[in-house]
PDB file of C-alpha atoms in Angstrom:
ATOM      1  CA  MET A  10     -66.993  35.631   5.733  1.00 52.00           C
ATOM      2  CA  ALA A  11     -66.324  36.952   2.169  1.00 48.00           C
ATOM      3  CA  SER A  12     -63.030  35.197   1.949  1.00 52.00           C
ATOM      4  CA  GLN A  13     -64.730  31.869   2.964  1.00 53.00           C
ATOM      5  CA  ASN A  14     -67.482  32.172   0.413  1.00 55.00           C
ATOM      6  CA  LEU A  15     -65.020  32.932  -2.330  1.00 49.00           C
ATOM      7  CA  PHE A  16     -63.040  29.763  -1.203  1.00 50.00           C
ATOM      8  CA  ALA A  17     -66.140  27.676  -1.232  1.00 57.00           C
ATOM      9  CA  ILE A  18     -67.183  28.899  -4.830  1.00 51.00           C
ATOM     10  CA  PHE A  19     -63.563  28.159  -6.121  1.00 46.00           C
ATOM     11  CA  ARG A  20     -63.764  24.628  -4.436  1.00 53.00           C
ATOM     12  CA  CYS A  21     -66.994  23.735  -6.081  1.00 52.00           C
ATOM     13  CA  GLY A  22     -65.828  24.859  -9.418  1.00 50.00           C
ATOM     14  CA  LEU A  23     -62.757  22.646  -9.315  1.00 45.00           C
ATOM     15  CA  LEU A  24     -64.789  19.670  -8.132  1.00 46.00           C
ATOM     16  CA  ASN A  25     -67.482  20.017 -10.767  1.00 50.00           C
ATOM     17  CA  GLN A  26     -64.750  20.092 -13.722  1.00 48.00           C
ATOM     18  CA  SER A  27     -65.292  17.121 -16.191  1.00 48.00           C
ATOM     19  CA  PRO A  28     -62.042  15.196 -16.790  1.00 48.00           C
ATOM     20  CA  VAL A  29     -60.133  15.606 -20.002  1.00 45.00           C
ATOM     21  CA  MET A  30     -58.739  12.557 -21.943  1.00 47.00           C
ATOM     22  CA  TYR A  31     -55.389  13.010 -23.744  1.00 44.00           C
ATOM     23  CA  SER A  32     -54.498  10.551 -26.368  1.00 46.00           C
ATOM     24  CA  SER A  33     -51.474  10.553 -28.783  1.00 48.00           C
ATOM     25  CA  VAL A  34     -52.419  10.430 -32.415  1.00 48.00           C
ATOM     26  CA  ARG A  35     -49.899   9.239 -35.072  1.00 50.00           C
ATOM     27  CA  PHE A  36     -50.415  10.028 -38.743  1.00 51.00           C
ATOM     28  CA  ARG A  37     -49.355   7.189 -41.047  1.00 53.00           C
ATOM     29  CA  LEU A  38     -48.136   8.231 -44.413  1.00 51.00           C
ATOM     30  CA  VAL A  39     -47.606   4.849 -45.844  1.00 51.00           C
ATOM     31  CA  GLY A  40     -47.831   5.195 -49.627  1.00 54.00           C
ATOM     32  CA  LYS A  41     -48.413   8.828 -49.425  1.00 57.00           C
ATOM     33  CA  LYS A  42     -44.695  10.038 -49.453  1.00 56.00           C
ATOM     34  CA  GLU A  43     -44.204   8.706 -52.945  1.00 59.00           C
ATOM     35  CA  LYS A  44     -47.307  10.367 -54.300  1.00 62.00           C
ATOM     36  CA  MET A  45     -46.269  13.591 -52.717  1.00 62.00           C
ATOM     37  CA  ALA A  46     -42.769  13.421 -54.186  1.00 63.00           C
ATOM     38  CA  SER A  47     -44.090  12.634 -57.707  1.00 67.00           C
ATOM     39  CA  LYS A  48     -46.256  15.644 -57.449  1.00 70.00           C
ATOM     40  CA  ALA A  49     -43.545  17.937 -56.275  1.00 72.00           C
ATOM     41  CA  MET A  50     -41.209  16.710 -59.106  1.00 76.00           C
ATOM     42  CA  LYS A  51     -43.772  16.882 -61.824  1.00 79.00           C
ATOM     43  CA  TRP A  52     -42.059  19.867 -63.353  1.00 81.00           C
ATOM     44  CA  ALA A  53     -38.843  17.860 -64.006  1.00 81.00           C
ATOM     45  CA  LYS A  54     -40.610  15.340 -66.172  1.00 83.00           C
ATOM     46  CA  PRO A  55     -40.039  17.026 -69.630  1.00 84.00           C
ATOM     47  CA  LEU A  56     -36.304  17.339 -68.627  1.00 84.00           C
ATOM     48  CA  ARG A  57     -36.075  13.705 -67.978  1.00 82.00           C
ATOM     49  CA  GLU A  58     -37.681  12.827 -71.238  1.00 86.00           C
ATOM     50  CA  ASP A  59     -35.313  15.249 -73.248  1.00 84.00           C
ATOM     51  CA  LEU A  60     -32.314  13.543 -71.386  1.00 82.00           C
ATOM     52  CA  VAL A  61     -33.498  10.182 -72.598  1.00 82.00           C
ATOM     53  CA  SER A  62     -34.068  11.258 -76.096  1.00 80.00           C
ATOM     54  CA  ASN A  63     -30.708  12.774 -76.346  1.00 75.00           C
ATOM     55  CA  LYS A  64     -29.011   9.703 -74.931  1.00 70.00           C
ATOM     56  CA  CYS A  65     -30.887   7.596 -77.616  1.00 67.00           C
ATOM     57  CA  GLU A  66     -29.828  10.018 -80.389  1.00 63.00           C
ATOM     58  CA  THR A  67     -26.236   9.880 -79.329  1.00 62.00           C
ATOM     59  CA  GLY A  68     -26.133   6.229 -78.766  1.00 56.00           C
ATOM     60  CA  ALA A  69     -22.459   5.855 -80.023  1.00 58.00           C
ATOM     61  CA  PRO A  70     -20.125   5.444 -76.923  1.00 64.00           C
ATOM     62  CA  GLU A  71     -17.534   7.951 -76.276  1.00 72.00           C
ATOM     63  CA  GLU A  72     -14.040   7.043 -77.200  1.00 81.00           C
ATOM     64  CA  PRO A  73     -11.750   6.709 -74.195  1.00 85.00           C
ATOM     65  CA  SER A  74      -9.016   9.293 -73.856  1.00 88.00           C
ATOM     66  CA  MET A  75      -5.565   8.186 -74.699  1.00 91.00           C
ATOM     67  CA  LEU A  76      -3.837   9.994 -71.640  1.00 92.00           C
ATOM     68  CA  HIS A  77      -4.805  10.545 -68.128  1.00 93.00           C
ATOM     69  CA  MET A  78      -3.937  13.640 -66.028  1.00 94.00           C
ATOM     70  CA  VAL A  79      -3.460  12.354 -62.454  1.00 95.00           C
ATOM     71  CA  SER A  80      -2.791  14.298 -59.384  1.00 94.00           C
ATOM     72  CA  ARG A  81      -2.403  13.124 -55.714  1.00 94.00           C
ATOM     73  CA  VAL A  82      -4.941  14.836 -53.316  1.00 93.00           C
ATOM     74  CA  LYS A  83      -4.145  13.111 -50.028  1.00 92.00           C
ATOM     75  CA  THR A  84      -0.945  12.755 -48.025  1.00 92.00           C
ATOM     76  CA  LEU A  85       1.065   9.425 -48.001  1.00 92.00           C
ATOM     77  CA  LYS A  86       1.883   9.734 -44.368  1.00 92.00           C
ATOM     78  CA  GLY A  87       0.610   6.692 -42.465  1.00 92.00           C
ATOM     79  CA  ARG A  88      -0.302   4.737 -45.677  1.00 92.00           C
ATOM     80  CA  PRO A  89       0.723   1.115 -46.233  1.00 93.00           C
ATOM     81  CA  GLN A  90       4.035   0.359 -47.736  1.00 94.00           C
ATOM     82  CA  ARG A  91       2.371  -1.189 -50.867  1.00 94.00           C
ATOM     83  CA  GLU A  92       0.507   2.046 -51.623  1.00 94.00           C
ATOM     84  CA  LYS A  93       3.624   4.099 -51.218  1.00 94.00           C
ATOM     85  CA  ALA A  94       5.403   1.696 -53.738  1.00 94.00           C
ATOM     86  CA  THR A  95       2.603   2.051 -56.046  1.00 94.00           C
ATOM     87  CA  MET A  96       2.633   5.832 -55.862  1.00 94.00           C
ATOM     88  CA  PHE A  97       6.444   5.744 -56.211  1.00 94.00           C
ATOM     89  CA  ALA A  98       6.102   3.730 -59.455  1.00 94.00           C
ATOM     90  CA  LEU A  99       3.468   6.211 -60.895  1.00 93.00           C
ATOM     91  CA  ASN A 100       5.790   9.134 -60.001  1.00 92.00           C
ATOM     92  CA  LEU A 101       3.168  10.636 -57.753  1.00 92.00           C
ATOM     93  CA  THR A 102       5.433  11.032 -54.475  1.00 90.00           C
ATOM     94  CA  GLY A 103       6.113  14.680 -55.070  1.00 89.00           C
ATOM     95  CA  ARG A 104       4.070  17.773 -53.932  1.00 90.00           C
ATOM     96  CA  GLN A 105       0.340  17.440 -53.348  1.00 90.00           C
ATOM     97  CA  ASN A 106      -1.685  18.317 -56.330  1.00 89.00           C
ATOM     98  CA  GLU A 107       1.237  17.974 -58.608  1.00 91.00           C
ATOM     99  CA  LYS A 108      -0.005  16.732 -62.031  1.00 92.00           C
ATOM    100  CA  VAL A 109       1.321  13.847 -63.909  1.00 93.00           C
ATOM    101  CA  VAL A 110       0.423  12.728 -67.416  1.00 93.00           C
ATOM    102  CA  LEU A 111       0.053   8.779 -67.687  1.00 94.00           C
ATOM    103  CA  LYS A 112      -1.008   6.500 -70.585  1.00 93.00           C
ATOM    104  CA  ASN A 113      -4.376   4.812 -70.636  1.00 93.00           C
ATOM    105  CA  THR A 114      -3.183   1.280 -70.628  1.00 93.00           C
ATOM    106  CA  PRO A 115      -4.551  -1.758 -68.741  1.00 93.00           C
ATOM    107  CA  SER A 116      -1.401  -2.066 -66.731  1.00 94.00           C
ATOM    108  CA  ILE A 117      -1.274   1.591 -65.594  1.00 94.00           C
ATOM    109  CA  ASN A 118      -5.049   1.509 -64.905  1.00 94.00           C
ATOM    110  CA  GLN A 119      -4.646  -1.637 -62.743  1.00 94.00           C
ATOM    111  CA  MET A 120      -2.073   0.387 -60.622  1.00 94.00           C
ATOM    112  CA  LEU A 121      -4.237   3.438 -60.499  1.00 94.00           C
ATOM    113  CA  ASN A 122      -7.069   1.368 -59.130  1.00 94.00           C
ATOM    114  CA  LYS A 123      -5.035   0.261 -56.112  1.00 93.00           C
ATOM    115  CA  VAL A 124      -4.625   3.852 -55.003  1.00 93.00           C
ATOM    116  CA  LYS A 125      -7.757   5.486 -56.307  1.00 92.00           C
ATOM    117  CA  HIS A 126      -8.696   6.744 -52.854  1.00 93.00           C
ATOM    118  CA  LEU A 127      -5.450   8.943 -52.917  1.00 93.00           C
ATOM    119  CA  ILE A 128      -5.593  10.433 -56.401  1.00 94.00           C
ATOM    120  CA  LYS A 129      -7.721  12.399 -58.839  1.00 94.00           C
ATOM    121  CA  ILE A 130      -7.869  11.279 -62.485  1.00 94.00           C
ATOM    122  CA  THR A 131      -8.927  13.717 -65.296  1.00 93.00           C
ATOM    123  CA  PRO A 132      -9.022  12.425 -68.856  1.00 93.00           C
ATOM    124  CA  ILE A 133      -7.184  14.545 -71.442  1.00 93.00           C
ATOM    125  CA  THR A 134      -9.058  15.832 -74.354  1.00 92.00           C
ATOM    126  CA  PHE A 135      -8.030  17.577 -77.592  1.00 91.00           C
ATOM    127  CA  PRO A 136     -10.577  20.157 -78.599  1.00 90.00           C
ATOM    128  CA  ASN A 137      -8.405  21.733 -81.143  1.00 87.00           C
ATOM    129  CA  GLY A 138      -7.314  18.269 -82.600  1.00 87.00           C
ATOM    130  CA  TYR A 139      -3.950  16.575 -82.137  1.00 88.00           C
ATOM    131  CA  PRO A 140      -0.959  18.882 -82.140  1.00 87.00           C
ATOM    132  CA  GLU A 141       1.632  18.692 -84.803  1.00 87.00           C
ATOM    133  CA  GLU A 142       5.420  19.303 -84.608  1.00 86.00           C
ATOM    134  CA  LYS A 143       5.189  22.932 -85.459  1.00 85.00           C
ATOM    135  CA  ASP A 144       2.458  23.388 -82.556  1.00 85.00           C
ATOM    136  CA  PHE A 145       4.385  22.227 -79.666  1.00 85.00           C
ATOM    137  CA  GLU A 146       5.560  25.701 -78.762  1.00 85.00           C
ATOM    138  CA  HIS A 147       1.892  26.958 -78.477  1.00 86.00           C
ATOM    139  CA  CYS A 148       0.333  24.040 -76.485  1.00 89.00           C
ATOM    140  CA  LEU A 149      -1.269  24.359 -73.061  1.00 89.00           C
ATOM    141  CA  LEU A 150      -2.701  21.858 -70.773  1.00 91.00           C
ATOM    142  CA  LYS A 151      -5.663  23.178 -68.539  1.00 91.00           C
ATOM    143  CA  ASP A 152      -6.764  22.095 -65.128  1.00 90.00           C
ATOM    144  CA  ASN A 153      -9.860  20.467 -66.650  1.00 90.00           C
ATOM    145  CA  GLY A 154      -7.798  18.207 -68.879  1.00 91.00           C
ATOM    146  CA  GLU A 155      -8.195  20.193 -72.120  1.00 92.00           C
ATOM    147  CA  PHE A 156      -5.009  20.307 -74.375  1.00 92.00           C
ATOM    148  CA  VAL A 157      -5.396  23.372 -76.483  1.00 91.00           C
ATOM    149  CA  ILE A 158      -3.293  25.059 -79.061  1.00 88.00           C
ATOM    150  CA  ARG A 159      -2.970  28.902 -78.546  1.00 84.00           C
ATOM    151  CA  LYS A 160      -1.149  30.744 -81.406  1.00 77.00           C
ATOM    152  CA  GLU A 161      -0.537  34.409 -81.785  1.00 72.00           C
ATOM    153  CA  ILE A 162      -2.868  36.269 -84.211  1.00 67.00           C
ATOM    154  CA  GLN A 163      -1.018  37.544 -87.176  1.00 69.00           C
ATOM    155  CA  PRO A 164      -2.178  40.868 -88.727  1.00 63.00           C
ATOM    156  CA  ILE A 165      -3.816  40.608 -92.106  1.00 63.00           C
ATOM    157  CA  GLU A 166      -1.917  42.927 -94.397  1.00 66.00           C
ATOM    158  CA  LYS A 167      -4.707  43.191 -97.050  1.00 62.00           C
ATOM    159  CA  ASN A 168      -7.010  45.126 -94.633  1.00 62.00           C
ATOM    160  CA  VAL A 169      -4.213  47.519 -93.298  1.00 60.00           C
ATOM    161  CA  LEU A 170      -4.891  51.165 -94.271  1.00 61.00           C
ATOM    162  CA  PRO A 171      -1.892  52.981 -95.659  1.00 61.00           C
ATOM    163  CA  GLU A 172      -0.362  55.760 -93.536  1.00 61.00           C
ATOM    164  CA  THR A 173      -1.086  59.254 -94.834  1.00 62.00           C
ATOM    165  CA  VAL A 174       1.787  60.862 -93.133  1.00 54.00           C
ATOM    166  CA  PRO A 175       5.076  59.029 -92.273  1.00 57.00           C
ATOM    167  CA  ALA A 176       5.880  58.685 -88.637  1.00 56.00           C
ATOM    168  CA  GLU A 177       9.207  60.549 -88.986  1.00 56.00           C
ATOM    169  CA  LYS A 178       7.468  63.641 -90.229  1.00 55.00           C
ATOM    170  CA  GLU A 179       4.832  63.906 -87.557  1.00 58.00           C
ATOM    171  CA  ARG A 180       5.368  66.670 -85.161  1.00 64.00           C
ATOM    172  CA  ILE A 181       4.477  66.738 -81.472  1.00 67.00           C
ATOM    173  CA  VAL A 182       1.947  69.404 -80.978  1.00 71.00           C
ATOM    174  CA  MET A 183       1.874  70.902 -77.347  1.00 77.00           C
ATOM    175  CA  ASP A 184      -0.988  73.178 -76.326  1.00 86.00           C
ATOM    176  CA  LYS A 185      -1.131  75.739 -73.588  1.00 89.00           C
ATOM    177  CA  LYS A 186      -2.607  73.289 -71.086  1.00 90.00           C
ATOM    178  CA  THR A 187       0.197  70.800 -71.643  1.00 88.00           C
ATOM    179  CA  LEU A 188       2.947  73.449 -71.253  1.00 89.00           C
ATOM    180  CA  GLU A 189       1.355  74.786 -68.016  1.00 91.00           C
ATOM    181  CA  ARG A 190       1.304  71.303 -66.546  1.00 91.00           C
ATOM    182  CA  HIS A 191       5.060  70.776 -67.441  1.00 89.00           C
ATOM    183  CA  MET A 192       6.138  73.959 -66.034  1.00 89.00           C
ATOM    184  CA  LEU A 193       4.056  73.363 -62.724  1.00 92.00           C
ATOM    185  CA  LEU A 194       5.808  69.997 -62.361  1.00 91.00           C
ATOM    186  CA  HIS A 195       9.398  71.769 -62.685  1.00 89.00           C
ATOM    187  CA  LEU A 196       8.021  74.221 -60.073  1.00 90.00           C
ATOM    188  CA  ARG A 197       6.990  71.596 -57.545  1.00 92.00           C
ATOM    189  CA  HIS A 198      10.478  69.783 -57.948  1.00 90.00           C
ATOM    190  CA  TYR A 199      12.427  72.824 -57.633  1.00 86.00           C
ATOM    191  CA  ARG A 200      13.888  72.392 -61.214  1.00 85.00           C
ATOM    192  CA  LEU A 201      13.312  75.904 -62.601  1.00 83.00           C
ATOM    193  CA  ASN A 202      16.433  77.271 -64.524  1.00 84.00           C
ATOM    194  CA  MET A 203      18.444  74.207 -63.864  1.00 83.00           C
ATOM    195  CA  GLU A 204      20.385  74.649 -67.144  1.00 82.00           C
ATOM    196  CA  TYR A 205      21.906  77.975 -65.540  1.00 84.00           C
ATOM    197  CA  PHE A 206      23.105  76.208 -62.488  1.00 82.00           C
ATOM    198  CA  PRO A 207      24.929  72.985 -63.303  1.00 80.00           C
ATOM    199  CA  ALA A 208      25.642  70.430 -60.485  1.00 77.00           C
ATOM    200  CA  ARG A 209      29.043  70.472 -58.945  1.00 76.00           C
ATOM    201  CA  TYR A 210      29.838  67.139 -57.609  1.00 76.00           C
ATOM    202  CA  VAL A 211      32.065  66.852 -54.353  1.00 74.00           C
ATOM    203  CA  TYR A 212      34.117  63.676 -54.194  1.00 75.00           C
ATOM    204  CA  LYS A 213      35.364  63.150 -50.559  1.00 75.00           C
ATOM    205  CA  TYR A 214      37.125  59.723 -51.384  1.00 76.00           C
ATOM    206  CA  ASN A 215      38.913  60.614 -54.649  1.00 74.00           C
ATOM    207  CA  GLN A 216      36.396  58.793 -56.847  1.00 78.00           C
ATOM    208  CA  ASP A 217      37.407  61.127 -59.887  1.00 76.00           C
ATOM    209  CA  GLY A 218      41.144  60.335 -59.410  1.00 73.00           C
ATOM    210  CA  LYS A 219      42.087  63.986 -58.911  1.00 71.00           C
ATOM    211  CA  GLU A 220      44.595  64.136 -56.204  1.00 66.00           C
ATOM    212  CA  TYR A 221      45.678  67.658 -56.780  1.00 63.00           C
ATOM    213  CA  ARG A 222      42.600  68.785 -54.920  1.00 62.00           C
ATOM    214  CA  TYR A 223      44.069  67.413 -51.677  1.00 59.00           C
ATOM    215  CA  SER A 224      47.473  69.198 -51.886  1.00 57.00           C
ATOM    216  CA  LYS A 225      45.796  72.598 -51.262  1.00 56.00           C
ATOM    217  CA  ASN A 226      44.144  74.215 -48.421  1.00 57.00           C
ATOM    218  CA  ARG A 227      40.402  73.484 -48.195  1.00 58.00           C
ATOM    219  CA  THR A 228      38.641  76.742 -48.166  1.00 58.00           C
ATOM    220  CA  SER A 229      34.958  77.517 -48.732  1.00 58.00           C
ATOM    221  CA  ASP A 230      36.073  79.946 -51.593  1.00 60.00           C
ATOM    222  CA  SER A 231      37.506  77.222 -53.807  1.00 58.00           C
ATOM    223  CA  HIS A 232      35.409  75.793 -56.721  1.00 57.00           C
ATOM    224  CA  TRP A 233      36.049  72.226 -55.679  1.00 53.00           C
ATOM    225  CA  TYR A 234      34.921  72.668 -52.011  1.00 52.00           C
TER     226      TYR A 234
END
């Protein structure tokens, strides 16, 4: 009876439930995304203004570089024959990433435009000025296109202090600690009293050219044994 009463109560509870309506709600952000983006990038407004002002101040166009540093970044395998011929004319058929210096002329730029998807062009700049004939041995072309001049720094003789003691008259001073370390090194390598026991070399194949040693009996008492 108790189980039947519980089942009846549970059934009545299920029947008396009110239905729930589910509906999908879509939020439309038309026109709100731009406002949200403008608020999020509000901190960059002063940077944009500074960039525009700098462009206005430096209104003079940059002078084009006289030379280009060109390197091939992709393989020529499977490329059309006309592209291979253009790369051969530009001397870019060697190893990949091998750099070649070309002139900035309309004819060469037209050829580079045909294979621009296979190469990387870096303009060459001269931060230290154009080199002279005496600077050719000290020039260096970097990977970023900078052609710099590096020279050895020469000492200034005016600021050099005079030596108080000549180098020839200086004596090597050895303290007790240095001597102990030196003797310990000789002890570890078994080189104590080496001057009293000179080495006696044995030439078994007549390297010294003394054949008389072979005309005698070989005994352990001989000094040449």
